[in-house]
Coordinates of N, CA and C in Angstrom, one line a residue:
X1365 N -9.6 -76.3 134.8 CA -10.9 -75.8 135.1 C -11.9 -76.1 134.0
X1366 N -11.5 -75.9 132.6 CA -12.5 -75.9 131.5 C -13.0 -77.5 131.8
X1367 N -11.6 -78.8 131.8 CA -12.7 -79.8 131.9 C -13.1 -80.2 133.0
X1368 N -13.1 -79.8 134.3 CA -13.6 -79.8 135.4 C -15.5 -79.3 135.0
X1369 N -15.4 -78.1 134.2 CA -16.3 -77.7 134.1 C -17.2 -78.3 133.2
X1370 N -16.9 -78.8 131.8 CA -17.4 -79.4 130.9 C -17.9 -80.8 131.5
X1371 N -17.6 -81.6 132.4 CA -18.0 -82.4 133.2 C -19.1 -82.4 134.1
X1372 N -18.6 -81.3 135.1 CA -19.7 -80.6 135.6 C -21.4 -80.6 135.3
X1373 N -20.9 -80.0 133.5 CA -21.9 -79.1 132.8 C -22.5 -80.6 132.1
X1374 N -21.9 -81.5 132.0 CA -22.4 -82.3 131.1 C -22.8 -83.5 131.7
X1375 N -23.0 -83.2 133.1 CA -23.0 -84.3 134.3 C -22.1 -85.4 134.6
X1376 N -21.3 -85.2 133.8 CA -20.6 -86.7 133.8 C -19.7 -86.9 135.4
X1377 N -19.8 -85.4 135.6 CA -19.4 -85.5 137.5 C -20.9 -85.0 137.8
X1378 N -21.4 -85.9 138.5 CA -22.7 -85.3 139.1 C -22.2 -84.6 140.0
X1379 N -23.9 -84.0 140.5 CA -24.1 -83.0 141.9 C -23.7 -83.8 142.9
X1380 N -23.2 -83.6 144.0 CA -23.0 -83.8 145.2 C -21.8 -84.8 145.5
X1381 N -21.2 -85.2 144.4 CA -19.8 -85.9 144.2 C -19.0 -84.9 144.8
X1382 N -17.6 -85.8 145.7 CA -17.0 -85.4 146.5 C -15.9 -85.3 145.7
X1383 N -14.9 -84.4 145.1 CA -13.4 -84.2 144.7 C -12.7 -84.2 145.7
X1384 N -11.5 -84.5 145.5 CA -10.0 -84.9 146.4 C -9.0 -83.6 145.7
X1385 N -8.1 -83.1 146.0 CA -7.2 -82.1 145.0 C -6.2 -83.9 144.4
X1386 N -5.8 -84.6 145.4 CA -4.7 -85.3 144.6 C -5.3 -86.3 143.7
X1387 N -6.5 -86.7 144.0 CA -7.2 -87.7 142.9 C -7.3 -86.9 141.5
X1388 N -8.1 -85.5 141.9 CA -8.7 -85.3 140.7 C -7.5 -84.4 139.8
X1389 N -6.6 -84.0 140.5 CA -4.5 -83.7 139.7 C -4.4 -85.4 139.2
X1390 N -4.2 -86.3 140.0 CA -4.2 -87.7 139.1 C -4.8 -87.8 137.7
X1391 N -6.2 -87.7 137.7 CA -6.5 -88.2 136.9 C -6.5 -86.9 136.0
X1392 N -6.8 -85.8 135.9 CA -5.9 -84.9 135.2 C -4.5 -84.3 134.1
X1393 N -4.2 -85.5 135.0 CA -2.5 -85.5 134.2 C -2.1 -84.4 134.6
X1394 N -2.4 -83.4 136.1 CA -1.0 -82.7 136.4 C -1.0 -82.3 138.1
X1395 N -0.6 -81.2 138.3 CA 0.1 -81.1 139.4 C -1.0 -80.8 140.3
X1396 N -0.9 -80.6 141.7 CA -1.6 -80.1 142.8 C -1.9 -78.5 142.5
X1397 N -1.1 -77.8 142.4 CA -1.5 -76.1 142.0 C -2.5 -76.1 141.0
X1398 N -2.3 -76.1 140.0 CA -3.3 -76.0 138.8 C -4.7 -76.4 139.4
X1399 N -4.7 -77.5 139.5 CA -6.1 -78.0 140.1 C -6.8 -77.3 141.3
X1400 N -5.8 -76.9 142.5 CA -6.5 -76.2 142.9 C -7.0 -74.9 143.0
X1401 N -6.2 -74.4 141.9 CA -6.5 -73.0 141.0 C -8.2 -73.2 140.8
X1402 N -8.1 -74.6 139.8 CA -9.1 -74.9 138.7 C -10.7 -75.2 140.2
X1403 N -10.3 -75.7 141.1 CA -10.9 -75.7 142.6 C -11.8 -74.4 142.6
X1404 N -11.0 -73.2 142.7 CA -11.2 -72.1 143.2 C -11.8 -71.3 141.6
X1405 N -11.7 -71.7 141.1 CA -12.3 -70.6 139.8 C -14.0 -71.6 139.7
X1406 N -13.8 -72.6 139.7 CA -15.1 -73.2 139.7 C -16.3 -72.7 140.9
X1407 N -15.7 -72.9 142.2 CA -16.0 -72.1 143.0 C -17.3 -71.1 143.2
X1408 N -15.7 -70.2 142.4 CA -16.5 -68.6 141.9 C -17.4 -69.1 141.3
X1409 N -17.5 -69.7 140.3 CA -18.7 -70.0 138.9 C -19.8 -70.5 139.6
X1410 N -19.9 -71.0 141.2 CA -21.1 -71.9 141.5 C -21.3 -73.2 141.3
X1411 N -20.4 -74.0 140.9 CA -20.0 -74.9 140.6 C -19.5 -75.8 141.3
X1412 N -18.8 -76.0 142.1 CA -18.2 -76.7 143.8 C -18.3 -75.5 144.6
X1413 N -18.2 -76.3 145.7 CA -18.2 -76.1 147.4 C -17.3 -76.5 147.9
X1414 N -16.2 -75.6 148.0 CA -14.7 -75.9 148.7 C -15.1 -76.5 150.1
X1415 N -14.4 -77.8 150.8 CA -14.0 -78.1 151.6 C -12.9 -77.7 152.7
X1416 N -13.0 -78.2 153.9 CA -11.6 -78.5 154.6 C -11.0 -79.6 154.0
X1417 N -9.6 -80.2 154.2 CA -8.9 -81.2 153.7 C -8.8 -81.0 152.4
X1418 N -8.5 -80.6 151.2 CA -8.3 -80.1 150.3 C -9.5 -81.1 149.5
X1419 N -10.8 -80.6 149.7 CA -12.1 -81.5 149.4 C -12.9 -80.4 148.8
X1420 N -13.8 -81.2 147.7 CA -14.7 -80.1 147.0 C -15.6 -80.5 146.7
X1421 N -17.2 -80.2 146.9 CA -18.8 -81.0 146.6 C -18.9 -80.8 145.5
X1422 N -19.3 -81.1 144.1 CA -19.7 -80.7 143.3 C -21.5 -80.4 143.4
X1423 N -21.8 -79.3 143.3 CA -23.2 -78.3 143.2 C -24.1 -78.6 142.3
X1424 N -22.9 -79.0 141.1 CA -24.0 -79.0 139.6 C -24.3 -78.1 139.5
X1425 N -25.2 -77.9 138.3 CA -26.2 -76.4 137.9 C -27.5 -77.0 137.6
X1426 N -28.2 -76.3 137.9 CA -29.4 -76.1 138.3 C -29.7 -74.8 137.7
X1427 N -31.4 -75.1 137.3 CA -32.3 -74.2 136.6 C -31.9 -72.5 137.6
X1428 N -31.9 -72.1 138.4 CA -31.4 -70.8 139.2 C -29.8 -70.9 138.9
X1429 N -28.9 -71.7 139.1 CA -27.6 -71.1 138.7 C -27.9 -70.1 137.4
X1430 N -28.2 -71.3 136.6 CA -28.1 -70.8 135.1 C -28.9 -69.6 134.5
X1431 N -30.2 -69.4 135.8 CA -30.9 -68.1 135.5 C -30.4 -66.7 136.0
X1432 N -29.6 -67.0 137.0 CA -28.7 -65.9 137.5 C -27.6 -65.5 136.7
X1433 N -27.0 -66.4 136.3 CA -25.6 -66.5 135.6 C -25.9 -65.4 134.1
X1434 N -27.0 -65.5 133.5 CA -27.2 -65.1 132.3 C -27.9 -63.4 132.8
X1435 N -28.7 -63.6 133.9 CA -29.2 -62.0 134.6 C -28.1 -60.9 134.5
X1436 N -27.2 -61.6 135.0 CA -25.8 -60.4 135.6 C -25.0 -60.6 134.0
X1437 N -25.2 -61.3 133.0 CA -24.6 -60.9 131.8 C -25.1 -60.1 131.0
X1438 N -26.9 -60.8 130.8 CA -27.8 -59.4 130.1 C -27.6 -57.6 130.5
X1439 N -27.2 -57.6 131.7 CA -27.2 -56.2 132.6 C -25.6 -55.7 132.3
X1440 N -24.4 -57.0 132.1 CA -23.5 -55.9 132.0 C -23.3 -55.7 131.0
X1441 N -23.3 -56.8 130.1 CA -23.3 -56.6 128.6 C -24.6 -55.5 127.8
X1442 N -25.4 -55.3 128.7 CA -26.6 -54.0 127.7 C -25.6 -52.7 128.2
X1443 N -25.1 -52.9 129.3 CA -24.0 -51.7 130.1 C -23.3 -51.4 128.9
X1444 N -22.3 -52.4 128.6 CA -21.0 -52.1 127.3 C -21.9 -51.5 126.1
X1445 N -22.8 -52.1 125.5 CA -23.2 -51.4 124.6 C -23.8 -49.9 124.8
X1446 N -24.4 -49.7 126.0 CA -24.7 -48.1 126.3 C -23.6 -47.7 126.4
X1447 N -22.4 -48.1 126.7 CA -21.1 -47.5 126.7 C -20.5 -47.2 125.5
X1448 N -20.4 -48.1 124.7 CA -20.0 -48.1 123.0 C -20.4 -46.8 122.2
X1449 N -21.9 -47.1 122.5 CA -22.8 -45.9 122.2 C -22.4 -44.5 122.6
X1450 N -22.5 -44.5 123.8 CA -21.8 -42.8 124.4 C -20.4 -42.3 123.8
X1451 N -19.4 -43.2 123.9 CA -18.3 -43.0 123.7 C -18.3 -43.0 122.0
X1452 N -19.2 -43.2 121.1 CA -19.1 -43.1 119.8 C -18.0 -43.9 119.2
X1453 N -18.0 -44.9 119.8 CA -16.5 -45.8 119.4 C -16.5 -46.4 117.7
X1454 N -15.5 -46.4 117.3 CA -14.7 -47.1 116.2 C -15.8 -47.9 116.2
X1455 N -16.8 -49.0 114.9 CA -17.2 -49.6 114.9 C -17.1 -51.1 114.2
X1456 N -15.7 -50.4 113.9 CA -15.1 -51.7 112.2 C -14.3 -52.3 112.7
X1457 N -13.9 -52.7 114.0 CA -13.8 -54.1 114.8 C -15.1 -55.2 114.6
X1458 N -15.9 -55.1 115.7 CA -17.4 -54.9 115.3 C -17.9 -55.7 114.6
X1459 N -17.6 -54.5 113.6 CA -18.4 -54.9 111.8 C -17.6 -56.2 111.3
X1460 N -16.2 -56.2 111.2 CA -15.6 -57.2 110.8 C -15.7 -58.6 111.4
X1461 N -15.7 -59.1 112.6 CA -16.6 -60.1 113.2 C -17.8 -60.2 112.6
X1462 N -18.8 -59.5 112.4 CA -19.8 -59.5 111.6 C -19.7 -60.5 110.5
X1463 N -19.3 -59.3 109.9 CA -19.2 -59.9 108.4 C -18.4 -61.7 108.2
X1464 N -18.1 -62.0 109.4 CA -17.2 -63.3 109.3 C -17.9 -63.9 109.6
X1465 N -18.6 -63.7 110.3 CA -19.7 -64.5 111.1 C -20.8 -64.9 110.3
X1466 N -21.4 -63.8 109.8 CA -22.2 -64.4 108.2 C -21.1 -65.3 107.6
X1467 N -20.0 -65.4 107.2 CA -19.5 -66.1 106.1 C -19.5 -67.2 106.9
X1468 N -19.3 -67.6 108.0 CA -19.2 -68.6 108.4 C -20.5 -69.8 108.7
X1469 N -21.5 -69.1 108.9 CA -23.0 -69.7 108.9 C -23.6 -69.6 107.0
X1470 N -22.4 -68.9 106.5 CA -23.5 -69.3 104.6 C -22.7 -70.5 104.8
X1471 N -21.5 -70.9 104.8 CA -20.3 -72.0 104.9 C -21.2 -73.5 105.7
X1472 N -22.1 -72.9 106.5 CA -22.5 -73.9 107.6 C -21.8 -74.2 108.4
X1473 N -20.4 -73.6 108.5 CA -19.6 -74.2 109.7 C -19.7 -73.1 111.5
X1474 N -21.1 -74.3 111.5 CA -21.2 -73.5 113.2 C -20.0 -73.1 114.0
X1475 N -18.9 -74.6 114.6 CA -18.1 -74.7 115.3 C -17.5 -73.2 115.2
X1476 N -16.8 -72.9 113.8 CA -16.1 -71.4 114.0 C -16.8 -70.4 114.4
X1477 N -18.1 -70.4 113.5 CA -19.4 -69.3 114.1 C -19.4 -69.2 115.8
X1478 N -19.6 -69.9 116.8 CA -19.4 -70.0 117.9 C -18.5 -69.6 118.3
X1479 N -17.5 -69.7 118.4 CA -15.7 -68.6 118.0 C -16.0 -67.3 118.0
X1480 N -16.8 -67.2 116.9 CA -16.9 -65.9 116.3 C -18.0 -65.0 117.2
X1481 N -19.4 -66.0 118.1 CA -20.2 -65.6 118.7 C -19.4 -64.3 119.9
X1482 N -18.4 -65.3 119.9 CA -17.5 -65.1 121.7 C -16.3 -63.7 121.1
X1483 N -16.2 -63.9 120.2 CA -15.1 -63.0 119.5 C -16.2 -61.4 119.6
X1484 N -17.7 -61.4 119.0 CA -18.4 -60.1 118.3 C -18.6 -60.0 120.2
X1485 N -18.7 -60.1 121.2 CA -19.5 -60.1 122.3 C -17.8 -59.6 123.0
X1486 N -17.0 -60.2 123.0 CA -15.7 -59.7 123.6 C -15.3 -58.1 123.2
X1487 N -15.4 -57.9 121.4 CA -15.1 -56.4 121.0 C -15.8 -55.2 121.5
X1488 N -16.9 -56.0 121.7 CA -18.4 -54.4 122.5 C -17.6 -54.6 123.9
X1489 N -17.1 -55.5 124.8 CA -16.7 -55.6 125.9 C -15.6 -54.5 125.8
X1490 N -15.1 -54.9 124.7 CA -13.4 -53.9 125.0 C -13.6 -52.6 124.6
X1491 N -14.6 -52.1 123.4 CA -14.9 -51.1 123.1 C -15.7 -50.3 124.2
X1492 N -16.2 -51.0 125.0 CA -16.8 -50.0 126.3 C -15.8 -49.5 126.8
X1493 N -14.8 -49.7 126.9 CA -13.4 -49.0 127.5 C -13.3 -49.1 129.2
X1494 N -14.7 -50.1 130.1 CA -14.2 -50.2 131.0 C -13.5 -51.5 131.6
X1495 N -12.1 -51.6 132.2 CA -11.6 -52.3 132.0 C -12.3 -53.5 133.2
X1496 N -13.1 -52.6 134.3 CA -13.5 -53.7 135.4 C -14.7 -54.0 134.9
X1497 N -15.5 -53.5 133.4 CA -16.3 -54.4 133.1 C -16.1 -55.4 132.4
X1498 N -15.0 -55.4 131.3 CA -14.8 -56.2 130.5 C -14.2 -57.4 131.4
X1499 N -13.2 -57.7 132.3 CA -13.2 -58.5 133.3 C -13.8 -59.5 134.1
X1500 N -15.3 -58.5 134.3 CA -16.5 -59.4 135.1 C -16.9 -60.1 134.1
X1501 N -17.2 -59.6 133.1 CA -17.7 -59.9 131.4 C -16.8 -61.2 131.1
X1502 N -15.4 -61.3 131.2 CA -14.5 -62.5 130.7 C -14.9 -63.1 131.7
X1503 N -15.1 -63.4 133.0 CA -14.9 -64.3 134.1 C -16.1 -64.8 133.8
X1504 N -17.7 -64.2 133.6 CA -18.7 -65.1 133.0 C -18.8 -65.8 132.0
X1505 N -17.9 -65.1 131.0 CA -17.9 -66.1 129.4 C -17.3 -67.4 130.7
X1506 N -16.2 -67.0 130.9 CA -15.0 -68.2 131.3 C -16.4 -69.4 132.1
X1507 N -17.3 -68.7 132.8 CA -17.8 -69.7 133.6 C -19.2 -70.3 133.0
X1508 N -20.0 -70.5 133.2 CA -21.5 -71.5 132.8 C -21.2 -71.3 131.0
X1509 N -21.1 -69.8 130.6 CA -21.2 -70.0 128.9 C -20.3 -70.8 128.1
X1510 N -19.0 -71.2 128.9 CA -18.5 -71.8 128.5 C -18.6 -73.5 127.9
X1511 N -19.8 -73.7 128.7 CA -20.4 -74.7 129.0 C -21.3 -74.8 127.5
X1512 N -21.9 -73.8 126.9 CA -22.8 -73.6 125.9 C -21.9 -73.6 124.5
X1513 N -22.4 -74.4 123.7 CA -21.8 -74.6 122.6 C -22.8 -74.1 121.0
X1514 N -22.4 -73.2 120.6 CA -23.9 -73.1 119.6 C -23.1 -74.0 118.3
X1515 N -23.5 -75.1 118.1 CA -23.3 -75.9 117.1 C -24.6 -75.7 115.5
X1516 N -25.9 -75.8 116.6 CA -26.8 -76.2 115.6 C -27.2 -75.0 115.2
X1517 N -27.4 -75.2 113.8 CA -27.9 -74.4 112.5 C -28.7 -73.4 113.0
X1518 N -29.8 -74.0 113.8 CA -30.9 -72.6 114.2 C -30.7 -72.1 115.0
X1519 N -29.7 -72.4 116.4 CA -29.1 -71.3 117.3 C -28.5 -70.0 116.4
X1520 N -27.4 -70.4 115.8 CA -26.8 -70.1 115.0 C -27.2 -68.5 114.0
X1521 N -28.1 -69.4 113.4 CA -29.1 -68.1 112.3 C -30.1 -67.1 113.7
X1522 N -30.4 -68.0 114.4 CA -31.0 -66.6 115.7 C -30.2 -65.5 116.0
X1523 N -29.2 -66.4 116.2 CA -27.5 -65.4 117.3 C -27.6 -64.2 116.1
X1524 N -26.9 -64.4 114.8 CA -26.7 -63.9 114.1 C -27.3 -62.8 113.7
X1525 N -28.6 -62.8 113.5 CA -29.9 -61.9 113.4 C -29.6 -61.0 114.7
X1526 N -29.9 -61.5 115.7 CA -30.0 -60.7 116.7 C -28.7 -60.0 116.8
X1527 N -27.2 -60.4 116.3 CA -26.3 -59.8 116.9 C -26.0 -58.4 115.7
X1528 N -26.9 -58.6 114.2 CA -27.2 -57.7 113.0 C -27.7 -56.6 114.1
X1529 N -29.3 -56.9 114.6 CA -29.9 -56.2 115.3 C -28.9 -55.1 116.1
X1530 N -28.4 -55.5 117.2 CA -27.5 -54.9 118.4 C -26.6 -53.9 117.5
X1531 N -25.5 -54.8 116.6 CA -24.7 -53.4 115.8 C -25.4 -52.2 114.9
X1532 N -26.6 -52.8 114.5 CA -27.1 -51.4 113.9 C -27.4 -50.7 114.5
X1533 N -28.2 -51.4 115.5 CA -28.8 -50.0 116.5 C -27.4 -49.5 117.4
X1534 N -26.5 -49.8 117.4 CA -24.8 -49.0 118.0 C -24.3 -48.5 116.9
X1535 N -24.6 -48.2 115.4 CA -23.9 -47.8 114.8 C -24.9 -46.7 114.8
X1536 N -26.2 -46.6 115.2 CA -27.3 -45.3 114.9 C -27.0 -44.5 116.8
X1537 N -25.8 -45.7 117.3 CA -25.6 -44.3 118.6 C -27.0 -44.8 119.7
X1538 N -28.3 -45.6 119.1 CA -29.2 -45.5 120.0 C -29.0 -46.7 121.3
X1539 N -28.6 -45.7 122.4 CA -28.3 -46.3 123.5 C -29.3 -47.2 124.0
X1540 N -30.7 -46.8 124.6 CA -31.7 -47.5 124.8 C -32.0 -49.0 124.0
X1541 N -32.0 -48.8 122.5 CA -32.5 -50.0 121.6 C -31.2 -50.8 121.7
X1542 N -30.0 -50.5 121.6 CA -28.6 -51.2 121.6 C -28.5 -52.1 122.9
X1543 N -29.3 -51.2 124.0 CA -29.3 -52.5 125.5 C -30.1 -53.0 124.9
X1544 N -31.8 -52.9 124.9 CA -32.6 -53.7 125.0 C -32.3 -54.8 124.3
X1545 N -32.1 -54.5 122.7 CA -31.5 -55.6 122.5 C -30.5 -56.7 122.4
X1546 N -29.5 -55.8 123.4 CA -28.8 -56.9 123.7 C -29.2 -57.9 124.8
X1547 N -29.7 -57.1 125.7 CA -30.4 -57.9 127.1 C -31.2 -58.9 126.2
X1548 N -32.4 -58.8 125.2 CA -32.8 -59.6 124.2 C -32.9 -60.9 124.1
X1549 N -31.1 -60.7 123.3 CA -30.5 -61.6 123.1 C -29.8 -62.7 124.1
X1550 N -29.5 -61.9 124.9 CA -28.9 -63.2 126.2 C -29.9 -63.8 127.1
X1551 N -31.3 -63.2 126.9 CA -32.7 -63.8 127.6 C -33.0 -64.7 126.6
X1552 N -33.2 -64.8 125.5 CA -33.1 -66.0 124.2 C -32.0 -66.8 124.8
X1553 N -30.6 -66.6 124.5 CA -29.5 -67.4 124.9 C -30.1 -68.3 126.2
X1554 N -30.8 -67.4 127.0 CA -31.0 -68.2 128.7 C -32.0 -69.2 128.2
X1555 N -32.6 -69.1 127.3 CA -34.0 -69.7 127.1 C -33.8 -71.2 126.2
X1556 N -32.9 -70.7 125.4 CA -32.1 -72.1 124.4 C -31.4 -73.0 125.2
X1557 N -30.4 -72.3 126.7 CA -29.6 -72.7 127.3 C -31.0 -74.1 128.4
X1558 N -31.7 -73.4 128.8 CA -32.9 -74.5 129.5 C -33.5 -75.2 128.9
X1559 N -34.2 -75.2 127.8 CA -34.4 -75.9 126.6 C -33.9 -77.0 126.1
X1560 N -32.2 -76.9 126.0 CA -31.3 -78.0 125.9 C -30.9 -78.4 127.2

């Protein structure tokens, strides 16, 4: 599925390309299951259009996938943080991604910072304590964001700032400023993501 999708995402399978399950297991290097697992989770993502005959269109993404895709993340992810909040959770999970995440952008090594983006954004997920949110929450990292790579230096120093932002205002409990700014931040993310 990931390079199904990275292809997808990077056109190198355009829109409207027809998949086969046995061609695209061929050239894969594996079996019929997996693939058509990898079929069906892309699917979900908006990404192909399952067929009869074990056949799939590829959709591509387009400016509305990718504005949708980030809508329903800003809304559940500002959710986890009003939840964090309420529940007065532990915050030195959190904090400790934090602080790695600076060390990793003084370092200039984006690659791990990006790691690290998906790491600080998963602990508010788990610290909201709902498990059917943190789920929807993984199944969209898994899909279009996956596709997003924050490499460059000034994604990077934005993310960062803004993700300072989001934990202080959850360490001051303030539920309201902890969404907004996290919705914020994933409306930037959508905006860098069209951009490039």
């Amino acid at each position: 599925a990931a390079n199904l999708r990275e292809a997808i995402l990077s056109k190198k399978i355009p829109a409207g390309e027809i998949l086969t399950l046995e061609s695209t297991a061929q050239e894969l290097g594996v079996s019929i299951t997996p693939t058509r697992e990898a079929f069906q989770i892309l699917a979900r993502d908006g990404l192909l259009e399952l067929e009869r005959n074990k056949r799939a269109v590829v959709l591509g993404v387009n400016e509305k996938t990718i504005r949708e895709h980030f809508q329903v993340r800003a809304a559940l992810e500002s959710e986890a943080c009003v939840l964090c909040c309420k529940n007065r959770i532990d915050m030195s999970r959190i904090e400790q991604v934090l602080t790695v995440s600076k060390e990793m952008i003084e370092k200039q090594d984006y690659e791990n910072y990006s790691k690290l983006n998906q790491s600080l954004h998963m602990e508010i997920w788990i610290a909201a304590g709902n498990e059917k949110l943190k789920k929807m929450l993984s199944e969209l990292w898994s899909g279009l964001s996956m596709g997003v790579k924050m490499t460059e230096a000034e994604y990077a120093k934005k993310s960062l700032k803004e993700h300072e932002g989001i934990v202080e205002s959850m360490k001051k409990c303030d539920t309201m400023e902890a969404a907004m700014k996290m919705h914020q931040h994933i409306e930037r993310s959508l905006e860098d993501v069209l951009t490039e």
